[in-house]
Structure formats: structure tokens, C-alpha cells
């Protein structure tokens, strides 16, 4: 809900506002049936910014939607909600979250809030645990985690059109050969990703990316969250 919008069609309207502007958020929700919430800042921001956008801003969007009678929310969650699982474990959405960072913690918060909004207020939702969303794969890890623009568009569209997703969590990846997760909810939504990171092996190899290591055992990162699960944090004080 911030930034610039261009190339609008006749039935579209752009309203540019900060996610911290509650009054503007409430105004946006009037006469709206569904919300796709993509706003967020990455894990390299300080706690205050993360909280303002990814926690307080998240609440203001969801609560404003509830108060205006919005019926469905599609939420951009993240694979970092389960990033501390070993890469050798095929994670599915029905497994407990294991966030790899404060960024991942706030994504789990969003999923949990939507469970509450469904149980208390009947708002249907789909939380998309998005992998590496880029126009093209960028590194070895994205051979497993890439989500292409075409596939994310399909995933969002299906999440909006499904007659009753309840409160669903879905892993957001393309049809990658080296995919390391399992998600029965793809078939529930009717999601059939068409892109595959493997098509870009030669491009990655030409860019110096090691694409020839064994698929398991010598993988670039030992956890699903990649570098997020290994970022150095402030050490604890010792007695």
C-alpha cells in the first residue's frame, strides 16, 4: 500500500498510502470484498521497522478489513515461517511453524491472526508461504525455492476464487525439480505451477552458481530458511 502505481486499467484505482496510516487503510476497505496483503519489509530491517510494518501494520490491515466486512484475505507469508527445519525434511503446512528469524516470527503471527479472524469472524483466508520470488532463479537455493511471477499470479487468483478455503496455509513455489517441501493444499486449490527453476541451470552456471552439487548432503544451506537461519545475532550476556 505504498509506492507508485502505473498502467491502470479502466476498472482500477490507485491509492498510495503508508501502511501505518490507519485512517487511510480503513478508507481503502470500504465496499471491498477481498484483500491481498503483500506489504512488508525484509529481515534486514531493525526491530522497530519490522514491528511497525510487519506486526502493527499487519494488524491494522486485518482489523480494518474485518470492521468493513471484508470476506477474504490473501496474505503474503513466507518460507521463513518454517525456515529452521532441516533441508532434508519435507515440510508441509500442517507441521508446526519453526521461524528462522524475527521476520519469520511476524509471518507466523500473521497466519495465527488469520486463524483467529476465521474462527471468531468467519473471514476466509489463504496464507502463501512464498519462497524465492524473483523473475528468475538467483542461486543454488532458489533451484528448490523459486516462485515465478506467472505462478504467483496463478496462486493468488486461485486463492481469491476458491469457494471456501477456510483458513488455509499454502507453500508458494514453482514446479521446481528440486522442490524440498510437500503440500497437499496445492491440489485443494487447483494450483498447477508451470515454471521450473531447472530450466535456468545454464544461466546460473554461467553466473558462477554451483548447480552441480548433490541435491542433498552437500546443499548450500542445511535449513529451509537458507542464510536467515544462520545470521549472527547479538550474543547473550554471560554471568
mmCIF file of C-alpha atoms in Angstrom:
data_model
loop_
_atom_site.group_PDB
_atom_site.id
_atom_site.type_symbol
_atom_site.label_atom_id
_atom_site.label_comp_id
_atom_site.label_asym_id
_atom_site.label_seq_id
_atom_site.Cartn_x
_atom_site.Cartn_y
_atom_site.Cartn_z
ATOM 1 C CA UNK A 1 0.000 0.000 0.000
ATOM 2 C CA UNK A 2 2.902 2.279 -0.583
ATOM 3 C CA UNK A 3 4.929 3.225 -3.608
ATOM 4 C CA UNK A 4 3.885 4.122 -7.129
ATOM 5 C CA UNK A 5 1.222 2.528 -9.311
ATOM 6 C CA UNK A 6 1.101 2.805 -13.084
ATOM 7 C CA UNK A 7 -0.568 1.284 -16.139
ATOM 8 C CA UNK A 8 -4.009 1.171 -14.510
ATOM 9 C CA UNK A 9 -6.968 -0.141 -16.471
ATOM 10 C CA UNK A 10 -10.403 1.431 -16.529
ATOM 11 C CA UNK A 11 -11.720 -0.564 -13.584
ATOM 12 C CA UNK A 12 -8.685 0.038 -11.336
ATOM 13 C CA UNK A 13 -7.931 2.767 -8.828
ATOM 14 C CA UNK A 14 -4.592 3.505 -7.165
ATOM 15 C CA UNK A 15 -4.474 4.837 -3.602
ATOM 16 C CA UNK A 16 -0.943 5.394 -2.335
ATOM 17 C CA UNK A 17 -0.583 5.402 1.451
ATOM 18 C CA UNK A 18 1.695 4.254 4.241
ATOM 19 C CA UNK A 19 0.703 1.030 5.973
ATOM 20 C CA UNK A 20 0.973 2.926 9.255
ATOM 21 C CA UNK A 21 -1.828 5.324 8.258
ATOM 22 C CA UNK A 22 -4.818 3.607 9.879
ATOM 23 C CA UNK A 23 -7.361 6.125 8.592
ATOM 24 C CA UNK A 24 -6.193 5.630 5.005
ATOM 25 C CA UNK A 25 -6.278 1.853 5.408
ATOM 26 C CA UNK A 26 -9.829 1.980 6.750
ATOM 27 C CA UNK A 27 -10.925 4.158 3.821
ATOM 28 C CA UNK A 28 -9.464 1.649 1.352
ATOM 29 C CA UNK A 29 -11.520 -1.186 2.795
ATOM 30 C CA UNK A 30 -14.934 0.341 2.145
ATOM 31 C CA UNK A 31 -17.031 -1.732 -0.269
ATOM 32 C CA UNK A 32 -14.179 -4.240 -0.645
ATOM 33 C CA UNK A 33 -14.853 -7.997 -0.609
ATOM 34 C CA UNK A 34 -11.282 -9.329 -0.659
ATOM 35 C CA UNK A 35 -7.816 -8.108 0.312
ATOM 36 C CA UNK A 36 -4.440 -9.299 -0.995
ATOM 37 C CA UNK A 37 -1.916 -8.175 1.618
ATOM 38 C CA UNK A 38 1.615 -8.030 0.196
ATOM 39 C CA UNK A 39 3.074 -5.195 2.269
ATOM 40 C CA UNK A 40 6.134 -5.993 4.381
ATOM 41 C CA UNK A 41 9.788 -5.274 4.990
ATOM 42 C CA UNK A 42 12.572 -7.840 4.863
ATOM 43 C CA UNK A 43 14.589 -9.418 7.611
ATOM 44 C CA UNK A 44 17.478 -6.953 7.255
ATOM 45 C CA UNK A 45 15.482 -4.136 8.902
ATOM 46 C CA UNK A 46 15.700 -3.147 12.560
ATOM 47 C CA UNK A 47 13.120 -4.350 15.084
ATOM 48 C CA UNK A 48 11.213 -1.054 15.237
ATOM 49 C CA UNK A 49 10.649 -1.016 11.477
ATOM 50 C CA UNK A 50 9.799 -4.705 11.390
ATOM 51 C CA UNK A 51 7.241 -4.215 14.147
ATOM 52 C CA UNK A 52 5.717 -1.066 12.648
ATOM 53 C CA UNK A 53 5.143 -2.662 9.232
ATOM 54 C CA UNK A 54 5.037 -6.433 9.770
ATOM 55 C CA UNK A 55 3.164 -6.515 13.079
ATOM 56 C CA UNK A 56 1.283 -3.272 13.786
ATOM 57 C CA UNK A 57 0.701 -2.593 10.093
ATOM 58 C CA UNK A 58 -0.450 -6.189 9.643
ATOM 59 C CA UNK A 59 -2.991 -5.810 12.455
ATOM 60 C CA UNK A 60 -4.297 -2.509 11.100
ATOM 61 C CA UNK A 61 -4.891 -4.041 7.662
ATOM 62 C CA UNK A 62 -6.611 -7.157 9.011
ATOM 63 C CA UNK A 63 -8.682 -5.284 11.585
ATOM 64 C CA UNK A 64 -9.739 -2.601 9.125
ATOM 65 C CA UNK A 65 -10.775 -5.358 6.729
ATOM 66 C CA UNK A 66 -12.836 -7.040 9.459
ATOM 67 C CA UNK A 67 -14.585 -3.865 10.507
ATOM 68 C CA UNK A 68 -15.595 -3.116 6.911
ATOM 69 C CA UNK A 69 -16.950 -6.618 6.288
ATOM 70 C CA UNK A 70 -14.195 -7.979 4.028
ATOM 71 C CA UNK A 71 -14.901 -11.640 3.319
ATOM 72 C CA UNK A 72 -11.472 -12.932 2.308
ATOM 73 C CA UNK A 73 -7.792 -12.155 2.879
ATOM 74 C CA UNK A 74 -4.828 -13.491 0.902
ATOM 75 C CA UNK A 75 -1.653 -12.934 2.914
ATOM 76 C CA UNK A 76 1.947 -12.972 1.688
ATOM 77 C CA UNK A 77 3.550 -15.137 4.361
ATOM 78 C CA UNK A 78 6.978 -16.680 3.824
ATOM 79 C CA UNK A 79 9.002 -19.873 3.793
ATOM 80 C CA UNK A 80 10.856 -18.264 6.699
ATOM 81 C CA UNK A 81 7.868 -19.237 8.850
ATOM 82 C CA UNK A 82 9.362 -22.764 8.791
ATOM 83 C CA UNK A 83 12.965 -21.888 7.984
ATOM 84 C CA UNK A 84 14.575 -23.729 10.912
ATOM 85 C CA UNK A 85 13.506 -27.151 9.679
ATOM 86 C CA UNK A 86 16.403 -29.183 8.250
ATOM 87 C CA UNK A 87 16.511 -29.080 4.460
ATOM 88 C CA UNK A 88 16.263 -32.871 4.448
ATOM 89 C CA UNK A 89 12.764 -32.723 5.986
ATOM 90 C CA UNK A 90 9.859 -32.346 3.546
ATOM 91 C CA UNK A 91 7.912 -29.629 5.299
ATOM 92 C CA UNK A 92 4.158 -29.354 4.776
ATOM 93 C CA UNK A 93 1.775 -26.633 6.029
ATOM 94 C CA UNK A 94 0.254 -28.919 8.675
ATOM 95 C CA UNK A 95 3.579 -29.095 10.546
ATOM 96 C CA UNK A 96 4.257 -26.651 13.417
ATOM 97 C CA UNK A 97 5.950 -23.386 12.393
ATOM 98 C CA UNK A 98 9.674 -23.066 13.040
ATOM 99 C CA UNK A 99 10.559 -19.482 12.089
ATOM 100 C CA UNK A 100 14.198 -18.734 11.375
ATOM 101 C CA UNK A 101 14.203 -15.013 12.255
ATOM 102 C CA UNK A 102 12.075 -12.187 13.631
ATOM 103 C CA UNK A 103 10.902 -11.691 10.064
ATOM 104 C CA UNK A 104 9.656 -15.292 10.088
ATOM 105 C CA UNK A 105 8.146 -14.827 13.552
ATOM 106 C CA UNK A 106 5.990 -11.945 12.305
ATOM 107 C CA UNK A 107 4.869 -14.042 9.323
ATOM 108 C CA UNK A 108 3.725 -16.749 11.749
ATOM 109 C CA UNK A 109 1.930 -14.009 13.675
ATOM 110 C CA UNK A 110 0.019 -13.092 10.527
ATOM 111 C CA UNK A 111 -1.005 -16.710 9.917
ATOM 112 C CA UNK A 112 -2.126 -17.034 13.546
ATOM 113 C CA UNK A 113 -4.098 -13.803 13.400
ATOM 114 C CA UNK A 114 -5.933 -15.089 10.336
ATOM 115 C CA UNK A 115 -6.816 -18.288 12.215
ATOM 116 C CA UNK A 116 -8.392 -16.108 14.887
ATOM 117 C CA UNK A 117 -10.233 -13.998 12.315
ATOM 118 C CA UNK A 118 -11.611 -17.149 10.709
ATOM 119 C CA UNK A 119 -12.685 -18.788 13.968
ATOM 120 C CA UNK A 120 -14.137 -15.637 15.521
ATOM 121 C CA UNK A 121 -15.425 -13.742 12.489
ATOM 122 C CA UNK A 122 -15.700 -16.216 9.601
ATOM 123 C CA UNK A 123 -13.184 -14.433 7.369
ATOM 124 C CA UNK A 124 -11.761 -16.931 4.883
ATOM 125 C CA UNK A 125 -8.051 -16.672 4.137
ATOM 126 C CA UNK A 126 -5.086 -18.178 2.354
ATOM 127 C CA UNK A 127 -1.559 -17.563 3.669
ATOM 128 C CA UNK A 128 1.065 -18.036 0.949
ATOM 129 C CA UNK A 129 4.433 -19.146 2.316
ATOM 130 C CA UNK A 130 6.320 -17.603 -0.551
ATOM 131 C CA UNK A 131 9.759 -18.918 -1.453
ATOM 132 C CA UNK A 132 12.251 -17.007 -3.618
ATOM 133 C CA UNK A 133 10.033 -14.674 -5.611
ATOM 134 C CA UNK A 134 12.100 -13.296 -8.465
ATOM 135 C CA UNK A 135 11.743 -13.008 -12.243
ATOM 136 C CA UNK A 136 14.429 -15.729 -12.491
ATOM 137 C CA UNK A 137 16.245 -18.069 -10.050
ATOM 138 C CA UNK A 138 19.209 -16.357 -8.402
ATOM 139 C CA UNK A 139 21.256 -19.010 -6.545
ATOM 140 C CA UNK A 140 21.524 -22.689 -5.667
ATOM 141 C CA UNK A 141 18.833 -22.477 -3.004
ATOM 142 C CA UNK A 142 16.346 -20.986 -5.459
ATOM 143 C CA UNK A 143 16.597 -24.143 -7.572
ATOM 144 C CA UNK A 144 14.290 -25.500 -4.871
ATOM 145 C CA UNK A 145 12.508 -22.356 -3.637
ATOM 146 C CA UNK A 146 11.887 -20.241 -6.760
ATOM 147 C CA UNK A 147 8.402 -18.821 -7.315
ATOM 148 C CA UNK A 148 7.938 -17.214 -10.717
ATOM 149 C CA UNK A 149 5.735 -14.170 -11.426
ATOM 150 C CA UNK A 150 3.380 -16.289 -13.553
ATOM 151 C CA UNK A 151 2.975 -18.920 -10.847
ATOM 152 C CA UNK A 152 2.406 -16.429 -8.035
ATOM 153 C CA UNK A 153 -0.277 -14.753 -10.154
ATOM 154 C CA UNK A 154 -1.978 -18.127 -10.577
ATOM 155 C CA UNK A 155 -1.687 -18.859 -6.868
ATOM 156 C CA UNK A 156 -3.216 -15.540 -5.808
ATOM 157 C CA UNK A 157 -6.019 -15.859 -8.360
ATOM 158 C CA UNK A 158 -6.925 -19.353 -7.144
ATOM 159 C CA UNK A 159 -6.782 -18.188 -3.521
ATOM 160 C CA UNK A 160 -9.330 -15.492 -4.316
ATOM 161 C CA UNK A 161 -11.628 -17.720 -6.379
ATOM 162 C CA UNK A 162 -11.742 -20.907 -4.301
ATOM 163 C CA UNK A 163 -15.296 -21.250 -2.929
ATOM 164 C CA UNK A 164 -14.235 -21.975 0.643
ATOM 165 C CA UNK A 165 -10.546 -22.254 1.558
ATOM 166 C CA UNK A 166 -11.314 -21.895 5.275
ATOM 167 C CA UNK A 167 -8.093 -20.736 6.898
ATOM 168 C CA UNK A 168 -5.522 -22.293 4.580
ATOM 169 C CA UNK A 169 -1.728 -22.152 4.539
ATOM 170 C CA UNK A 170 -0.006 -22.951 1.233
ATOM 171 C CA UNK A 171 3.664 -23.264 0.288
ATOM 172 C CA UNK A 172 4.398 -20.838 -2.544
ATOM 173 C CA UNK A 173 6.817 -22.388 -5.022
ATOM 174 C CA UNK A 174 7.007 -23.086 -8.720
ATOM 175 C CA UNK A 175 7.133 -26.629 -10.112
ATOM 176 C CA UNK A 176 10.827 -26.983 -9.312
ATOM 177 C CA UNK A 177 12.523 -30.335 -9.876
ATOM 178 C CA UNK A 178 14.480 -29.906 -6.628
ATOM 179 C CA UNK A 179 11.487 -28.860 -4.535
ATOM 180 C CA UNK A 180 12.028 -29.906 -0.913
ATOM 181 C CA UNK A 181 8.546 -29.433 0.534
ATOM 182 C CA UNK A 182 5.247 -31.266 0.303
ATOM 183 C CA UNK A 183 1.893 -29.518 0.023
ATOM 184 C CA UNK A 184 -1.449 -31.319 -0.416
ATOM 185 C CA UNK A 185 -3.182 -27.938 -0.444
ATOM 186 C CA UNK A 186 -1.948 -27.337 -3.993
ATOM 187 C CA UNK A 187 -4.476 -29.859 -5.246
ATOM 188 C CA UNK A 188 -7.183 -28.428 -2.961
ATOM 189 C CA UNK A 189 -6.725 -25.011 -4.576
ATOM 190 C CA UNK A 190 -6.205 -26.486 -8.038
ATOM 191 C CA UNK A 191 -2.724 -24.933 -8.237
ATOM 192 C CA UNK A 192 -0.667 -26.273 -11.141
ATOM 193 C CA UNK A 193 2.597 -24.312 -11.368
ATOM 194 C CA UNK A 194 4.124 -24.260 -14.820
ATOM 195 C CA UNK A 195 7.613 -22.835 -14.290
ATOM 196 C CA UNK A 196 10.677 -24.781 -13.148
ATOM 197 C CA UNK A 197 13.988 -23.350 -11.897
ATOM 198 C CA UNK A 198 15.780 -26.248 -13.584
ATOM 199 C CA UNK A 199 15.188 -24.572 -16.947
ATOM 200 C CA UNK A 200 17.748 -21.942 -15.927
ATOM 201 C CA UNK A 201 20.665 -24.187 -14.967
ATOM 202 C CA UNK A 202 22.912 -22.898 -17.740
ATOM 203 C CA UNK A 203 22.191 -19.278 -16.832
ATOM 204 C CA UNK A 204 23.051 -19.955 -13.172
ATOM 205 C CA UNK A 205 26.157 -21.932 -14.088
ATOM 206 C CA UNK A 206 27.351 -19.078 -16.309
ATOM 207 C CA UNK A 207 26.885 -16.732 -13.339
ATOM 208 C CA UNK A 208 29.176 -18.890 -11.193
ATOM 209 C CA UNK A 209 26.436 -20.609 -9.177
ATOM 210 C CA UNK A 210 27.220 -24.192 -8.122
ATOM 211 C CA UNK A 211 24.323 -26.100 -9.657
ATOM 212 C CA UNK A 212 26.062 -29.456 -9.828
ATOM 213 C CA UNK A 213 26.337 -30.361 -6.146
ATOM 214 C CA UNK A 214 24.278 -33.359 -4.993
ATOM 215 C CA UNK A 215 20.667 -32.478 -4.347
ATOM 216 C CA UNK A 216 21.054 -33.412 -0.691
ATOM 217 C CA UNK A 217 24.035 -33.791 1.604
ATOM 218 C CA UNK A 218 26.188 -31.006 0.147
ATOM 219 C CA UNK A 219 23.385 -28.458 -0.225
ATOM 220 C CA UNK A 220 24.259 -24.788 0.115
ATOM 221 C CA UNK A 221 22.326 -24.327 3.378
ATOM 222 C CA UNK A 222 21.334 -27.023 5.894
ATOM 223 C CA UNK A 223 17.955 -25.416 6.765
ATOM 224 C CA UNK A 224 14.948 -24.468 4.658
ATOM 225 C CA UNK A 225 15.410 -20.803 5.554
ATOM 226 C CA UNK A 226 18.853 -20.599 3.982
ATOM 227 C CA UNK A 227 21.034 -17.811 5.344
ATOM 228 C CA UNK A 228 18.230 -16.474 7.575
ATOM 229 C CA UNK A 229 18.686 -19.435 9.906
ATOM 230 C CA UNK A 230 22.414 -18.690 10.288
ATOM 231 C CA UNK A 231 22.564 -14.905 10.566
ATOM 232 C CA UNK A 232 24.676 -13.883 13.551
ATOM 233 C CA UNK A 233 22.716 -12.304 16.382
ATOM 234 C CA UNK A 234 23.743 -10.296 19.415
ATOM 235 C CA UNK A 235 25.313 -12.739 21.878
ATOM 236 C CA UNK A 236 23.666 -13.368 25.219
ATOM 237 C CA UNK A 237 25.261 -11.876 28.318
ATOM 238 C CA UNK A 238 27.075 -14.477 30.365
ATOM 239 C CA UNK A 239 27.341 -14.458 34.139
#
